XYZ file of C-alpha atoms in Angstrom:
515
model
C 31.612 -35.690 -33.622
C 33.137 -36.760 -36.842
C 30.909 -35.911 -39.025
C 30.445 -32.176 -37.420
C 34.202 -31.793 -37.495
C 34.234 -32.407 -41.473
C 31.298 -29.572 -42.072
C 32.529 -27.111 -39.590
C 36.328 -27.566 -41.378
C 34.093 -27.292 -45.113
C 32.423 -24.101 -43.826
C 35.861 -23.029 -42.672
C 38.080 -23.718 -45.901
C 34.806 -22.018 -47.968
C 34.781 -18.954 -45.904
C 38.652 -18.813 -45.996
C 39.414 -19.053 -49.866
C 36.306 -15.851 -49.780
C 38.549 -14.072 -46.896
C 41.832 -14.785 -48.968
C 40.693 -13.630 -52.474
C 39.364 -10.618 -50.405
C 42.687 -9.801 -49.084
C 44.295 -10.798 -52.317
C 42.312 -8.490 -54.168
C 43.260 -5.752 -51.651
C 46.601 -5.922 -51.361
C 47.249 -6.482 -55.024
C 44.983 -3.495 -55.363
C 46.834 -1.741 -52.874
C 50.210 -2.403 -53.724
C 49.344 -1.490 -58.172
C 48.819 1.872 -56.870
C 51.100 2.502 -54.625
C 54.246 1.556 -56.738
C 52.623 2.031 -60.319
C 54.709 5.145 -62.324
C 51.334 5.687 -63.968
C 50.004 7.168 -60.352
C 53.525 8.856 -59.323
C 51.879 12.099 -60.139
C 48.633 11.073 -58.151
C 50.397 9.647 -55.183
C 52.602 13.271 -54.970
C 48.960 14.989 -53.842
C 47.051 11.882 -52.204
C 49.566 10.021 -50.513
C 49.163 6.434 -49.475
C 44.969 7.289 -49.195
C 44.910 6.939 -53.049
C 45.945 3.028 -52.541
C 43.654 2.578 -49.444
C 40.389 4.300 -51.538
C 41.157 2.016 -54.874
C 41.931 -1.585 -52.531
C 38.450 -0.778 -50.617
C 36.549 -0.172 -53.592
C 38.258 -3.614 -55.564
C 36.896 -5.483 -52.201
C 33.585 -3.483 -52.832
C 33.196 -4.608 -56.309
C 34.429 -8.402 -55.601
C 31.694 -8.613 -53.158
C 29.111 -6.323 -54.614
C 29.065 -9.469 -57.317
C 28.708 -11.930 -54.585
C 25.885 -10.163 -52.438
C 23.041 -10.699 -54.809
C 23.498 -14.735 -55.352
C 23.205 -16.469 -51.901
C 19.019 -15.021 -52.293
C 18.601 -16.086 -55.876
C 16.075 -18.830 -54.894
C 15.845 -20.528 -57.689
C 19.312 -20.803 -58.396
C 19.861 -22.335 -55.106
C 16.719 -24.645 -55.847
C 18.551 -25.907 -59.260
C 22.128 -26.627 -57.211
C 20.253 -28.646 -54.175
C 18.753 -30.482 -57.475
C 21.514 -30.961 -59.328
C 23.665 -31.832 -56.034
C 21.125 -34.509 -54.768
C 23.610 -37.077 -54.736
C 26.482 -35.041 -53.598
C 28.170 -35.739 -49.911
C 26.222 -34.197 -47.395
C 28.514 -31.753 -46.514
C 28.807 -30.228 -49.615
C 24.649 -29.927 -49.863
C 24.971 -28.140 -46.485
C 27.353 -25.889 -47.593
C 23.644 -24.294 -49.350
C 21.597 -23.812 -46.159
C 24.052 -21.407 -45.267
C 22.970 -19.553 -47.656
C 21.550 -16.079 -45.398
C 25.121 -16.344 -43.050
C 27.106 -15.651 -46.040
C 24.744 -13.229 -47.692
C 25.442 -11.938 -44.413
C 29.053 -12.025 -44.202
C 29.320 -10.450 -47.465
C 27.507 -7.476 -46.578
C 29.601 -6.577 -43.476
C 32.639 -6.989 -46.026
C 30.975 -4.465 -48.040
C 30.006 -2.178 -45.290
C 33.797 -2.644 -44.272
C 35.084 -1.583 -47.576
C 32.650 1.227 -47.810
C 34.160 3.150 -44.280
C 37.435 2.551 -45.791
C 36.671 3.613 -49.091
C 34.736 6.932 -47.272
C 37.718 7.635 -45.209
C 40.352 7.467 -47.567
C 38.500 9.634 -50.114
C 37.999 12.197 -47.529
C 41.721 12.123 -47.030
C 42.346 12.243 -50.440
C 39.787 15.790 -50.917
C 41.353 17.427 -48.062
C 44.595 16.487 -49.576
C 43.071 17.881 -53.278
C 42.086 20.794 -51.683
C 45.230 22.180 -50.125
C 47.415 21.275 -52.607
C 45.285 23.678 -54.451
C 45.611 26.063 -52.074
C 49.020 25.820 -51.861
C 51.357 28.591 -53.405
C 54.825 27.147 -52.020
C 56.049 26.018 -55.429
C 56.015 22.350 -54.690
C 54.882 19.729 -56.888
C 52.033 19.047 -55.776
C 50.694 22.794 -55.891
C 52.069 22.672 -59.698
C 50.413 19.687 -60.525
C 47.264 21.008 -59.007
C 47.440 24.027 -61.417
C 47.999 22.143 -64.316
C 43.711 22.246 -65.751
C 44.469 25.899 -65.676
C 48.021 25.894 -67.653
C 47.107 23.375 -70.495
C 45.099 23.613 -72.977
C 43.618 20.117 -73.785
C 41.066 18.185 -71.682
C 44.056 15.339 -70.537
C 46.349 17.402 -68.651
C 44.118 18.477 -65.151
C 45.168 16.268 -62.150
C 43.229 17.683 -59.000
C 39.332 18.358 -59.876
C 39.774 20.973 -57.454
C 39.119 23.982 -60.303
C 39.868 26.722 -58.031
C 41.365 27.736 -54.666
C 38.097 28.728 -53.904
C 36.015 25.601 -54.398
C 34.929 23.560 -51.568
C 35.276 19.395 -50.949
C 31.529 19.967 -50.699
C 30.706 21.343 -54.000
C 33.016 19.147 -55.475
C 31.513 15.833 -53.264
C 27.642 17.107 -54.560
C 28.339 18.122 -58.309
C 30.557 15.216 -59.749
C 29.155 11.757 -60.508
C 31.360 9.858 -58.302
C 30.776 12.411 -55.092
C 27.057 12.706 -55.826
C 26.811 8.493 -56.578
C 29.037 7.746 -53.022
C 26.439 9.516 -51.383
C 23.490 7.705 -52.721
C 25.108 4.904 -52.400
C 26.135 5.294 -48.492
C 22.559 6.194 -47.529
C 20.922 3.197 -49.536
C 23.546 0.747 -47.945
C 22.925 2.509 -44.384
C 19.055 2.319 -44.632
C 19.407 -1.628 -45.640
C 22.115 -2.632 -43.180
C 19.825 -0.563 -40.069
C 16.727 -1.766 -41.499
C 17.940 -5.745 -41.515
C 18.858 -5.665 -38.034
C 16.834 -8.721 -36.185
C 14.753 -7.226 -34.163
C 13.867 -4.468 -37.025
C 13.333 -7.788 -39.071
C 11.169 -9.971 -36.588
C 9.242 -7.148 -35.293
C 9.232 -4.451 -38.480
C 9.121 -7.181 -41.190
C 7.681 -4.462 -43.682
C 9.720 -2.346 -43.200
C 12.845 -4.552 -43.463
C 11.006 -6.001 -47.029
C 10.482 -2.003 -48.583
C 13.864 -1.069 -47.689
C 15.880 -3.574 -48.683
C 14.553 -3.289 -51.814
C 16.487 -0.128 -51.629
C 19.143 -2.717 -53.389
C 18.491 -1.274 -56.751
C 19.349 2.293 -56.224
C 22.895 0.895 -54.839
C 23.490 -1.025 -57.583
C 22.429 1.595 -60.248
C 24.676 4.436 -58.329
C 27.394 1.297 -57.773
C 27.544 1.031 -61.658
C 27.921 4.298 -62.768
C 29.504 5.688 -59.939
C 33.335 5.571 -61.655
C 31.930 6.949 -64.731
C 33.260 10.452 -64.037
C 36.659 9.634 -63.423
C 38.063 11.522 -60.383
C 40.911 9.914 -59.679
C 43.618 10.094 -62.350
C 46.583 8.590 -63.649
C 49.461 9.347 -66.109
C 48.677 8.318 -69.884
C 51.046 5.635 -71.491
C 51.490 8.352 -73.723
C 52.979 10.724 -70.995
C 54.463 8.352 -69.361
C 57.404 7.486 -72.308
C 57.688 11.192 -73.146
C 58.133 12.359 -69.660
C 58.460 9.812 -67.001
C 58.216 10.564 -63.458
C 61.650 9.125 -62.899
C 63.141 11.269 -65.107
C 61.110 14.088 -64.837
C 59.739 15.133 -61.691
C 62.500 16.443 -59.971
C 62.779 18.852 -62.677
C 59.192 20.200 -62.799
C 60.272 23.984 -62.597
C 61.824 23.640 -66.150
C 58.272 21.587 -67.419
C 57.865 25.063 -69.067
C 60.720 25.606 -70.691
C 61.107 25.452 -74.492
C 64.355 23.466 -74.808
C 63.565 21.096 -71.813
C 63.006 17.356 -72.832
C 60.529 16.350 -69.647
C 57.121 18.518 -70.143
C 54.193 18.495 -68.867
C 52.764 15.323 -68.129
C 48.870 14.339 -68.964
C 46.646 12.351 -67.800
C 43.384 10.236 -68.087
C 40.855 9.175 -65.955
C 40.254 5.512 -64.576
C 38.038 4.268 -66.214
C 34.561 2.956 -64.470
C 34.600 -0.878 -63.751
C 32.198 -1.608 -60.817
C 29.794 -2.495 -63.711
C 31.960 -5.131 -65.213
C 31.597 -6.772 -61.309
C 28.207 -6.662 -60.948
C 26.838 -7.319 -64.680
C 26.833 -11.052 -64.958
C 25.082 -11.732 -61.241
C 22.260 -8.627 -62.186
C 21.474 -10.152 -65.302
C 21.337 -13.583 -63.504
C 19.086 -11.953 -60.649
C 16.588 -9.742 -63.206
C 16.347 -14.004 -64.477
C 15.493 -15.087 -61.630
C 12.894 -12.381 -61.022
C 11.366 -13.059 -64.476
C 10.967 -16.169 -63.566
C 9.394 -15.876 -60.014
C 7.106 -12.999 -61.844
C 5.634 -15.464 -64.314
C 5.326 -17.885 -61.971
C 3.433 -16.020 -59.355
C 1.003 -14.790 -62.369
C -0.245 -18.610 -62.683
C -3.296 -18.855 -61.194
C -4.165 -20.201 -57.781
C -7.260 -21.533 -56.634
C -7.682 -21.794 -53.267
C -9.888 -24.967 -52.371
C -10.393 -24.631 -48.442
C -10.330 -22.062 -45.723
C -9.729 -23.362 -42.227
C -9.664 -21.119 -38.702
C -7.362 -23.028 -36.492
C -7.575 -21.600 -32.871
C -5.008 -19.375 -31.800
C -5.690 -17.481 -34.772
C -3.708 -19.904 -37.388
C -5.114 -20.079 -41.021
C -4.585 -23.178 -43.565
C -4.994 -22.576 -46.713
C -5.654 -25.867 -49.280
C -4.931 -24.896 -53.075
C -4.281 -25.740 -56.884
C -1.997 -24.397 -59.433
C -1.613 -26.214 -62.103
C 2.288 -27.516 -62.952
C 2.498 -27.195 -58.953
C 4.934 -29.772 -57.838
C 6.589 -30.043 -54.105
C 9.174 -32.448 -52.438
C 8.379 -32.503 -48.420
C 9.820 -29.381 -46.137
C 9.885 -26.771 -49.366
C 8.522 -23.388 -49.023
C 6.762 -20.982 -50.937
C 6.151 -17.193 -51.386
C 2.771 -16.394 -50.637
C 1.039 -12.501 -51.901
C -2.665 -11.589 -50.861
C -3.392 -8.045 -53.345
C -6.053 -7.548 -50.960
C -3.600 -7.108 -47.903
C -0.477 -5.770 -49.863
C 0.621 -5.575 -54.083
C 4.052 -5.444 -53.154
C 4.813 -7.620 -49.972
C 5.550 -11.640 -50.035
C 6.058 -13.564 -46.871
C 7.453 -17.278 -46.970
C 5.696 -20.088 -45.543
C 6.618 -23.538 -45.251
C 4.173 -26.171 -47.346
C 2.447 -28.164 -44.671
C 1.128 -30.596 -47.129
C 2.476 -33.896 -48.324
C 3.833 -34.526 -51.985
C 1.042 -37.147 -52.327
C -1.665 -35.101 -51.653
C -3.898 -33.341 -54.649
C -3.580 -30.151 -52.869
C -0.375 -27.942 -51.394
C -1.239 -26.173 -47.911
C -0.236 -23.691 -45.597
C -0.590 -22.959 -42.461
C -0.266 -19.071 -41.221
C 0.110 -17.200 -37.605
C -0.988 -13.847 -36.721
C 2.549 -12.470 -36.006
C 2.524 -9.113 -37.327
C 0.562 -6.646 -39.041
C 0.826 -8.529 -42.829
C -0.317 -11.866 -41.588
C -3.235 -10.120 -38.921
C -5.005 -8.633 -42.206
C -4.309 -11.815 -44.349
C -6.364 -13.906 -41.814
C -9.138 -10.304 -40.773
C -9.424 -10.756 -44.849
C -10.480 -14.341 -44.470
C -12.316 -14.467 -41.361
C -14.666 -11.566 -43.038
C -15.324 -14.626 -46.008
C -15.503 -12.155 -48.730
C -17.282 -13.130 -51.454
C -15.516 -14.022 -53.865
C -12.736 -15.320 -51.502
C -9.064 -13.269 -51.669
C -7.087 -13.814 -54.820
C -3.407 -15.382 -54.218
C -0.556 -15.480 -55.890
C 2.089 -17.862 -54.935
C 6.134 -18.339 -56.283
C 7.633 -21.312 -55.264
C 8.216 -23.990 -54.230
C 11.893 -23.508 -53.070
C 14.346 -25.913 -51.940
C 15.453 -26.350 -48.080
C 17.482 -28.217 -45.785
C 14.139 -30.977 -44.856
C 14.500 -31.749 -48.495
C 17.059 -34.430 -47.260
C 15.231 -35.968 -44.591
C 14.710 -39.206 -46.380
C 18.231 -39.670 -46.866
C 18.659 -40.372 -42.905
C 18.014 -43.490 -41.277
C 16.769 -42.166 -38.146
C 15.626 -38.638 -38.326
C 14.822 -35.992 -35.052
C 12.102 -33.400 -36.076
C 12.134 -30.423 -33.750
C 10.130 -27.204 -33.942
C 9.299 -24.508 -32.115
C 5.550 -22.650 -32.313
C 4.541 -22.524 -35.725
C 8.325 -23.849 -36.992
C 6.446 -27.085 -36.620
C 4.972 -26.420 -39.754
C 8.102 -27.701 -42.055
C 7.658 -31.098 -40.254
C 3.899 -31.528 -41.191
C 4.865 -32.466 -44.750
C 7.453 -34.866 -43.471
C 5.152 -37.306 -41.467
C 2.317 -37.014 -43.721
C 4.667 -38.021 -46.505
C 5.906 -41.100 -44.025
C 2.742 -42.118 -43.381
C 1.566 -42.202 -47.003
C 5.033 -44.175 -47.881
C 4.471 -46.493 -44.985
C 0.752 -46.872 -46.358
C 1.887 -47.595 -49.668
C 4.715 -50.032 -48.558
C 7.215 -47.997 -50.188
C 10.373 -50.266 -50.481
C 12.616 -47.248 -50.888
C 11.819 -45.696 -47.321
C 14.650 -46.020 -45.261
C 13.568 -43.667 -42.109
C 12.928 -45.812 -39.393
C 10.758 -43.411 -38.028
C 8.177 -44.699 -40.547
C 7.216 -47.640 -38.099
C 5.512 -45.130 -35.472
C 3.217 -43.243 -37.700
C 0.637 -46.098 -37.583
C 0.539 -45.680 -33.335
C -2.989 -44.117 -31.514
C -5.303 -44.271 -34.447
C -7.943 -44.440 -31.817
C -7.153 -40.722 -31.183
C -8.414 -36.784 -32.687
C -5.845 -36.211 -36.013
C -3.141 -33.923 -34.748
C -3.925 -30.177 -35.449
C -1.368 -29.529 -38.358
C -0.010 -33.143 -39.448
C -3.662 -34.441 -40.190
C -1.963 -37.887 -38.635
C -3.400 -39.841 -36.080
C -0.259 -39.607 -34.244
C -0.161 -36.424 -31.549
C 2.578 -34.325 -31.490
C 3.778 -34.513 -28.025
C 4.532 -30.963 -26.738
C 7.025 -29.291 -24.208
C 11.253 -29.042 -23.830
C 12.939 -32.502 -24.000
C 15.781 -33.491 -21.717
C 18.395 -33.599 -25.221
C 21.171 -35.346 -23.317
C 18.913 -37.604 -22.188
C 16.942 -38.279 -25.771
C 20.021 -38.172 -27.768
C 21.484 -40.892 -25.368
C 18.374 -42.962 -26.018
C 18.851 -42.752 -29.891
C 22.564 -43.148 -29.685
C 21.881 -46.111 -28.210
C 19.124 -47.316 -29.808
C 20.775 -46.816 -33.348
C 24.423 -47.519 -32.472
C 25.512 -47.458 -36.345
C 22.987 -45.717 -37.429
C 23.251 -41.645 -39.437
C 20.539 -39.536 -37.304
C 19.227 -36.493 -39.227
C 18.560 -33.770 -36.479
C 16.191 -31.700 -38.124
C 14.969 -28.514 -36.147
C 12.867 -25.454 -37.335
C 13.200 -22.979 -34.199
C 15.025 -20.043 -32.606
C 18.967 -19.603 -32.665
C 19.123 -20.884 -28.658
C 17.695 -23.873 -29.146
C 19.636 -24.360 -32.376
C 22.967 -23.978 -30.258
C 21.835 -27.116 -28.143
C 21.035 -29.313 -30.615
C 24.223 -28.619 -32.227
C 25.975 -28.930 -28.982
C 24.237 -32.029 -28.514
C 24.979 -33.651 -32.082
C 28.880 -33.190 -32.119
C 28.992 -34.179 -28.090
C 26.775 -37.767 -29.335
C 28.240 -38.235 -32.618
C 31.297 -41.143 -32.521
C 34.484 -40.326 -33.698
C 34.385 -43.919 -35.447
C 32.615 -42.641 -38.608
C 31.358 -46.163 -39.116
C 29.005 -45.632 -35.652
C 26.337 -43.231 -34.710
C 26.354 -39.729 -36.338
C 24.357 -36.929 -35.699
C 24.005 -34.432 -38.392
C 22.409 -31.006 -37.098
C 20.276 -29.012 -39.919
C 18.231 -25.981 -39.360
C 15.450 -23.983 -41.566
C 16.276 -20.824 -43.212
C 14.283 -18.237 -44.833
């Protein structure tokens, strides 16, 4: 288990330098605005909520910047390129791509209750200090847009006694932008839950698209500048220090503190999220153009239990074994694009796919076909994009297990062996290749095209892994599995119970599909 214990420890220090700068980023957030002079004033109203609302929102930003690049596609594509020749468990480190996308938005849906809370701390707080007609400093301070004359020297937004945390939440930008913003996040978060996803996949797709409100009201939502500090101005004529105990005298002519002004933060969510938008609107330039190339589509087959493979052309298409691609039908849906896996070998003149009547997208994809329209459906494909099964010839010995249709990654894989293995490539090192040549007597397998039958049903794992273990005592196994999470739990049991602690003997390393 050797070489599981060195990826589960990279996946740990990765996610624990993202977990520290979060909580470095909060408590230095935290702790500016809770001992900062410039907020004395501020804190005298708020409290301690002021610190908790201004930490959650610097975690919000941080990862607001974050959430957008684990699904730039083609971005990941270029690093699994460009890291082709990296250790293993640094390439890995990429297929984990949808955990942290993940991760980072339960951080952000973290930060966001905090950030709520706190704010609704700090308007209750707003609005009875405005109430308030005690004397103290707070109640001055809250009466200070009514004393001065210039635009700098209101503290509480709160404009009257009368005015409710309501109006105020529904007519400023940053009340009227949090609210957007909570209901988009809400509606994406609900709408992303798995069964929402597996069984509601449109819905999941529209919503979450709901992304670009959120980021819109995320950028300009600091813009109105609620929350206030001291100016540096201010702050040497009349510090707090010096000053604030003798706020009663503020109005007196010979006094040397007066009354203090202030300036709003100012807005800086955008600064966070500028560089990864502009890198995302990129990437969907690019996956635009591309899907505007045309495709010609240069066979139709019906598969039984309602599966459709569809053979086509597009020219400047090129595809390494176990990529995907995003496939549109206009006919079915403008908007929606589903991934499939290419079931086609890189030697082939053609790229396939092969697609299962699973929901209500891919039943009218495959009604549209079976009706053979003429002319036959227009579409438009992006891709190809870069998974996991991209390494498979990198193993010695290589396990290739799918579930249902998730043997469609592994089609590409032993048609591509068997045309290496044809053409004596010298630079195969899979093992594997010598059993693609076995039962050519026999019917070509349904999806592979091979002579070889795919051999159906649960394995015993202990029992197989044994066999290779000892079959290929020093040998690196690829485990390669496209499948539900279950099964994924055994085979990853299974690799770090098989795998030798001497990393010079057998090791098992466990990869799984994404999309």
């Amino acid at each position: 288990m050797g070489n599981w214990v060195v990826n589960h420890w990279f996946s740990v220090l990765f996610l624990a330098i993202w977990l520290g700068l979060n909580v470095f980023l909060f408590v230095h957030a935290f702790l500016s605005y809770e001992k900062a002079d410039k907020y004395y004033y501020t804190r005298e109203i708020l409290g301690s909520t002021l610190a908790w609302a201004r930490a959650s929102a610097r975690c919000l930003n941080f990862n607001s910047m974050l959430i957008l690049l684990p699904v730039c596609r083609n971005l990941l594509s270029f690093l699994r390129g460009t890291c082709s020749f990296c250790r293993r468990t640094l390439r890995k480190q990429l297929d984990h791509n949808l955990t942290f996308h993940k991760l980072v938005a339960y951080m952000i849906c973290l930060h966001t209750a905090i950030h709520i809370i706190a704010h609704l701390f700090n308007f209750e707080q707003y609005s009875r200090s405005r109430q308030a007609t005690d004397g103290s400093l707070a109640s001055i301070l809250s009466t200070l847009s009514h004393q001065g004359k210039e635009e700098d020297s209101w503290l509480n937004p709160m404009q009257s006694p009368n005015m409710t945390v309501e109006y105020v939440t529904f007519t400023s930008i940053a009340g009227l932008t949090g609210v957007i913003i909570t209901i988009a996040l809400v509606l994406m978060v609900t709408s992303a839950m798995e069964f929402i996803r597996r069984s509601y996949f449109e819905v999941f797709w529209y919503t979450h698209h709901i992304f670009i409100i959120y980021f819109i009201g995320l950028g300009i939502h600091g813009i109105g500048g609620i929350v206030r500090g001291q100016t540096e101005e201010s702050l040497n004529e009349s510090h707090p220090h010096r000053c604030a105990e003798s706020f009663k005298q503020w109005d007196d002519h010979d006094s040397h503190c007066k009354h203090p002004r202030f300036e709003g933060l100012p807005a800086e969510s955008w600064k966070w999220i500028l560089a990864p938008g502009v890198l995302y609107i990129l990437e969907r330039i690019l996956r635009f153009y591309r899907s505007q190339q045309k495709v010609v589509i240069t066979k139709v087959v019906m598969h039984p239990s309602k599966v459709l493979e569809l053979q086509m052309n597009k020219r400047g298409f090129s595809m390494e074994v176990g990529q995907y691609i995003f496939v549109n039908c206009p006919s079915v849906s403008y908007l929606e694009w589903h991934p499939f896996t290419l079931t086609s070998a890189p030697e082939e003149d053609f790229f396939s796919v092969h697609i299962r009547a699973v929901g209500d997208w891919t039943e009218n994809l495959i009604r549209v076909f079976e009706q053979q329209c003429s002319p036959i459906p227009r579409i438009e494909v992006d891709g190809p994009f870069g998974t996991v099964s991209e390494d498979v010839f990198q193993y010695e010995v290589v396990v290739l297990v799918g579930a249902g249709i998730g043997v469609t990654p592994f089609a590409s894989i032993l048609k591509s062996i068997w045309y290496k293995f044809r053409h004596a490539d010298h630079n195969l090192k899979t093992q594997m290749a010598s059993h693609a040549t076995l039962n050519f007597d026999k019917a070509t397998d349904i999806l592979t095209g091979l002579k070889q039958k795919t051999s159906f049903g649960r394995p015993m794992w202990d029992n197989e892994f044994s066999t290779i273990a000892n079959a290929h005592p020093r040998s690196v196994v690829g485990v390669f599995l496209c499948g539900p999470q279950t099964l994924a739990k055994s085979l990853s049991k299974c690799c770090r119970q098989y795998s030798s602690l001497d990393p010079r003997k057998v090791q098992f390393y466990f990869n799984k599909e994404n999309f």
